[in-house]
XYZ file of C-alpha atoms in Angstrom:
367
model
C -94.635 34.746 0.431
C -91.632 36.059 2.165
C -92.548 34.192 5.226
C -92.826 30.913 3.260
C -89.252 31.284 1.748
C -87.791 31.836 5.146
C -89.532 28.806 6.407
C -88.189 26.698 3.465
C -84.575 27.634 4.134
C -85.047 26.856 7.732
C -86.412 23.479 6.806
C -83.727 22.475 4.244
C -80.666 23.909 6.008
C -80.413 21.163 8.642
C -80.898 18.509 5.946
C -78.064 19.936 3.827
C -75.739 20.127 6.804
C -76.438 16.527 7.744
C -75.719 15.380 4.198
C -72.441 17.296 4.072
C -71.377 15.781 7.379
C -72.142 12.318 6.092
C -70.070 12.924 2.956
C -67.085 14.190 5.016
C -67.210 11.159 7.323
C -67.381 8.832 4.355
C -64.359 10.503 2.764
C -62.350 10.249 6.016
C -63.184 6.572 6.243
C -61.910 5.967 2.738
C -58.639 7.847 3.493
C -58.100 5.808 6.663
C -58.621 2.588 4.780
C -56.140 3.751 2.136
C -53.418 4.635 4.650
C -53.630 1.373 6.567
C -51.641 -0.790 4.088
C -50.925 -4.452 4.867
C -47.515 -5.486 6.382
C -44.742 -5.730 3.788
C -43.250 -9.218 3.388
C -39.495 -9.400 4.062
C -36.815 -11.958 4.793
C -34.645 -11.675 7.891
C -31.633 -13.143 9.636
C -30.507 -13.221 13.263
C -27.133 -11.662 14.071
C -24.416 -14.049 15.306
C -20.800 -13.433 16.253
C -18.447 -15.912 14.624
C -14.710 -16.458 14.567
C -13.380 -14.778 11.454
C -10.362 -15.836 9.413
C -8.465 -13.077 7.645
C -6.460 -14.109 4.568
C -2.919 -12.741 4.196
C -0.784 -13.047 1.067
C 2.958 -12.460 0.719
C 5.475 -12.841 -2.090
C 8.683 -14.806 -1.627
C 11.056 -17.240 -3.260
C 11.910 -20.942 -3.239
C 15.167 -21.928 -1.563
C 16.777 -25.177 -0.503
C 15.975 -26.233 3.024
C 19.657 -26.981 3.553
C 22.271 -24.895 1.748
C 25.994 -25.082 2.342
C 28.842 -22.932 1.050
C 31.961 -24.984 0.333
C 35.436 -23.442 0.515
C 39.097 -24.426 0.795
C 40.623 -24.650 4.249
C 43.875 -23.144 3.016
C 44.848 -20.297 0.715
C 46.293 -20.844 -2.733
C 45.928 -20.435 -6.488
C 43.039 -22.211 -8.166
C 44.371 -24.865 -10.523
C 40.987 -26.126 -11.716
C 37.379 -25.054 -11.203
C 35.026 -26.689 -13.691
C 31.746 -26.407 -11.785
C 28.889 -24.492 -13.414
C 25.700 -22.967 -12.102
C 22.935 -25.560 -12.050
C 25.244 -28.602 -12.137
C 24.208 -31.599 -10.058
C 26.939 -33.052 -7.876
C 27.290 -36.236 -5.857
C 28.787 -36.715 -2.424
C 32.595 -36.842 -2.670
C 32.713 -35.377 -6.182
C 35.765 -33.189 -6.898
C 34.678 -29.564 -7.355
C 37.917 -27.575 -7.528
C 41.658 -27.933 -6.886
C 44.524 -25.715 -5.716
C 48.100 -25.850 -6.948
C 49.630 -28.444 -4.535
C 53.405 -27.818 -4.943
C 53.941 -26.185 -1.573
C 51.880 -28.786 0.240
C 53.676 -31.646 -1.559
C 57.035 -30.176 -0.528
C 55.828 -29.987 3.060
C 54.783 -33.633 2.787
C 58.240 -34.664 1.541
C 59.902 -32.775 4.391
C 57.639 -34.479 6.898
C 58.489 -37.893 5.475
C 62.233 -37.133 5.645
C 61.926 -35.859 9.205
C 60.117 -39.025 10.214
C 62.808 -41.223 8.638
C 65.537 -39.315 10.492
C 63.654 -39.575 13.778
C 63.141 -43.297 13.312
C 66.891 -43.754 12.658
C 67.739 -41.893 15.848
C 65.281 -44.016 17.746
C 66.869 -47.216 16.467
C 70.327 -45.985 17.516
C 69.044 -44.909 20.949
C 67.398 -48.285 21.513
C 70.600 -50.190 20.620
C 72.635 -47.998 22.971
C 70.062 -48.512 25.719
C 70.183 -52.297 25.307
C 74.012 -52.313 25.464
C 74.021 -50.193 28.614
C 71.394 -52.431 30.160
C 73.569 -55.557 29.508
C 76.756 -53.885 30.746
C 75.035 -52.649 33.891
C 73.851 -56.172 34.663
C 77.442 -57.445 34.253
C 78.889 -54.543 36.227
C 80.867 -53.056 33.338
C 79.116 -49.647 33.267
C 77.779 -47.104 35.713
C 74.197 -46.337 36.704
C 74.635 -42.799 35.293
C 75.486 -44.114 31.808
C 72.461 -46.407 31.894
C 70.113 -43.570 32.902
C 71.523 -41.367 30.141
C 70.837 -44.123 27.597
C 67.295 -44.468 28.941
C 66.722 -40.730 28.592
C 68.085 -40.729 25.027
C 65.744 -43.577 24.023
C 62.697 -41.728 25.408
C 63.705 -38.529 23.622
C 64.114 -40.376 20.328
C 60.689 -41.988 20.783
C 59.100 -38.564 21.334
C 60.782 -37.212 18.230
C 59.355 -40.062 16.170
C 55.861 -39.363 17.466
C 56.214 -35.653 16.657
C 57.461 -36.492 13.159
C 54.467 -38.798 12.608
C 52.082 -36.007 13.652
C 53.780 -33.613 11.244
C 53.483 -36.183 8.484
C 49.737 -36.560 9.154
C 49.355 -32.772 9.025
C 51.256 -32.696 5.732
C 48.918 -35.350 4.298
C 45.943 -33.230 5.446
C 47.372 -30.144 3.751
C 47.707 -32.042 0.500
C 44.106 -33.253 0.782
C 42.995 -29.686 1.507
C 44.101 -28.699 -2.002
C 41.113 -30.669 -3.303
C 37.558 -29.406 -2.700
C 34.911 -32.114 -2.700
C 31.131 -32.040 -2.202
C 30.061 -33.297 1.204
C 26.547 -34.232 0.009
C 24.552 -34.627 -3.171
C 22.870 -31.488 -4.434
C 22.715 -28.727 -7.004
C 25.118 -25.827 -7.573
C 23.200 -22.582 -6.960
C 26.173 -20.185 -6.785
C 29.793 -20.241 -7.906
C 32.924 -18.400 -6.798
C 36.131 -17.281 -8.557
C 37.362 -19.022 -11.737
C 40.536 -21.048 -12.194
C 43.788 -19.085 -12.030
C 42.663 -16.745 -9.255
C 44.289 -16.728 -5.821
C 41.705 -17.498 -3.122
C 41.805 -17.198 0.631
C 40.928 -19.839 3.185
C 37.172 -19.859 3.743
C 36.322 -17.977 0.539
C 33.169 -19.368 -1.081
C 33.939 -21.502 -4.122
C 30.438 -22.949 -4.589
C 27.086 -23.035 -2.802
C 25.266 -26.354 -2.863
C 21.553 -26.809 -2.316
C 21.147 -30.212 -0.822
C 18.376 -32.414 -2.187
C 16.598 -33.189 1.071
C 14.028 -30.358 1.130
C 12.647 -27.071 -0.181
C 11.631 -23.871 1.634
C 9.454 -20.960 0.629
C 11.099 -17.873 2.142
C 9.119 -14.689 2.845
C 9.912 -11.306 4.416
C 7.082 -10.660 6.901
C 6.321 -7.503 8.952
C 6.710 -7.855 12.703
C 2.973 -7.377 13.352
C 2.070 -10.321 11.114
C 4.758 -12.490 12.694
C 3.273 -11.896 16.150
C -0.297 -12.646 15.037
C 0.510 -15.842 13.132
C -0.289 -18.929 15.261
C 2.326 -21.627 15.732
C 2.228 -24.417 13.172
C -0.149 -22.560 10.834
C -0.531 -24.121 7.395
C 0.580 -22.020 4.430
C -0.590 -22.481 0.839
C 2.229 -21.680 -1.594
C 1.648 -21.144 -5.322
C 3.784 -20.058 -8.259
C 3.329 -16.390 -9.103
C 3.269 -17.023 -12.851
C 1.032 -20.109 -12.548
C -1.254 -20.077 -9.453
C -2.570 -23.547 -10.325
C 0.764 -25.067 -9.187
C 0.565 -25.191 -5.404
C 2.125 -26.860 -2.393
C 1.362 -26.968 1.319
C 3.803 -26.089 4.050
C 4.239 -25.030 7.654
C 6.373 -22.337 9.253
C 9.548 -24.008 10.480
C 11.825 -21.047 11.181
C 11.438 -17.333 11.986
C 14.470 -15.065 12.040
C 15.404 -13.933 15.543
C 16.327 -10.438 14.333
C 14.699 -8.091 11.829
C 16.490 -7.029 8.674
C 18.451 -3.827 9.268
C 17.056 -2.145 6.126
C 13.510 -3.457 5.611
C 12.746 -4.160 9.317
C 11.019 -7.370 8.290
C 11.582 -10.896 9.560
C 12.649 -13.750 7.316
C 10.174 -16.622 7.622
C 10.946 -20.057 6.189
C 8.066 -22.352 5.286
C 8.972 -26.008 4.850
C 7.188 -27.386 1.765
C 5.643 -30.852 1.726
C 6.204 -32.680 -1.578
C 6.706 -29.549 -3.729
C 6.058 -30.073 -7.462
C 8.999 -30.147 -9.840
C 7.899 -26.804 -11.311
C 8.801 -25.080 -8.014
C 12.448 -24.751 -8.905
C 15.046 -23.072 -6.747
C 14.742 -19.295 -7.008
C 11.173 -19.349 -8.348
C 8.884 -16.521 -7.196
C 5.928 -17.761 -5.157
C 2.946 -16.386 -3.257
C 2.163 -17.619 0.243
C -1.386 -17.455 1.580
C -2.315 -17.976 5.217
C -5.521 -17.394 7.172
C -5.268 -15.989 10.693
C -8.013 -15.343 13.209
C -9.137 -11.737 13.571
C -11.411 -12.437 16.570
C -15.228 -12.707 16.780
C -16.894 -10.648 14.044
C -20.394 -10.063 12.683
C -21.014 -10.937 9.053
C -24.276 -10.112 7.288
C -25.467 -10.725 3.716
C -24.620 -7.894 1.350
C -28.338 -7.633 0.439
C -29.094 -6.411 3.984
C -27.085 -3.238 3.499
C -28.763 0.056 2.555
C -27.847 3.722 2.825
C -29.418 6.218 5.231
C -28.104 9.710 5.941
C -25.327 9.031 3.418
C -24.004 6.217 5.625
C -24.277 2.409 5.533
C -27.319 1.160 7.455
C -29.549 -1.854 8.067
C -33.202 -2.326 9.053
C -33.749 -3.757 12.550
C -36.951 -5.749 13.207
C -38.602 -5.571 16.625
C -39.760 -9.168 17.205
C -42.594 -8.089 19.553
C -44.237 -5.617 17.152
C -42.704 -6.500 13.755
C -41.924 -2.809 13.249
C -38.658 -1.806 11.571
C -36.179 0.890 12.488
C -33.106 2.051 10.587
C -29.649 1.918 12.164
C -26.320 3.095 10.811
C -23.414 0.613 10.987
C -19.649 0.710 10.447
C -18.177 -1.600 7.815
C -14.863 -3.379 8.371
C -14.642 -5.083 4.964
C -16.998 -6.381 2.319
C -17.282 -8.367 -0.878
C -20.095 -9.199 -3.278
C -21.719 -11.691 -0.908
C -20.789 -10.792 2.677
C -20.288 -7.631 4.705
C -18.261 -7.605 7.951
C -19.679 -5.121 10.471
C -17.355 -3.660 13.111
C -19.890 -1.548 15.063
C -23.639 -0.999 15.198
C -24.999 -4.526 15.671
C -25.222 -6.962 18.558
C -25.709 -10.721 18.622
C -29.372 -11.764 18.729
C -30.759 -8.790 16.796
C -32.912 -9.423 13.719
C -32.184 -7.566 10.493
C -33.958 -7.483 7.110
C -32.038 -9.196 4.315
C -34.490 -8.906 1.405
C -36.821 -6.014 0.608
C -34.760 -3.300 2.310
C -35.286 -0.690 -0.429
C -39.080 -0.536 0.044
C -39.103 0.074 3.831
C -39.563 3.209 5.887
C -39.147 3.800 9.656
C -41.955 2.408 11.774
C -43.314 0.201 8.987
C -44.829 -3.118 9.928
C -43.423 -6.181 8.187
C -44.360 -9.782 7.724
C -41.437 -12.230 7.994
C -41.425 -14.743 5.164
C -38.456 -16.708 6.446
C -35.055 -16.402 8.067
C -31.764 -16.893 6.276
C -29.137 -19.062 7.947
């Protein structure tokens, strides 16, 4: 009996081992089938370098394109000064007046001096004519005739000098009146009536009606990068819907001693009436920042606590992760400064479900 049991184990042992081997192979086959998942569908885009425009915004003010400060040419006491801030004036309109007594006295003296000089000239001419007749008749000497000629010329010169003094006296009287040289609006006023003013002291500043400027204080770096003739969009700070277009027409040759910024004047084209003188405005301009790479914001993920994207190998459709450096971003676009090159393919949809070395199926490319 013992011999039969030994023979039975010997018979069934190979059968059991074969069955176990078959079960193990079957299990391995099922695991292999489970691990080999189908390629994950994704959307992609091809990297391109494009010229990027960087928006810049500055705050400034509205000024007249042409402003002039009017002042008296002579010193004196203000007799009248009725101009007010905001008044509109016309060309030739009287703005202020000095007390003219001294200038009127000078005018009277000039008139009297001219009358005296004209009387002396008449007397010198009569004497010259008498000497000329007597010399022709032989009743006088050549010396007397030449003296009469010299006296006539001197009297003529004195009359001319008196006429010049009279013209100067008339000018001085006219200088006691200050008139507008062009139509415009009063944007600043000087001393009131009764005060003694000096020649050249500002009595009023007039903004002429032939143009408006938006004036900004710009850092030197921005001034250098701004292209010539760039268009600027200007809007009211308190109401951005009111806008006007303009172009840079003047840049200060020297920086401000305190702020170290440059004054930039933008000539406005047909500014709306709401852009009054002195209003605070914002200027917006777009300048080129060179070729940049922009990708959809949906392509961005995070790997190793840093921004990254998934790169697709076009020959194998396998993905690899790559960290990138971000220059700027918004809700739709991300500007990449380093980490990508033109021509590479990145995943733009489905990035959260990928892992390194995974095979993908491209559904379509985004523009």
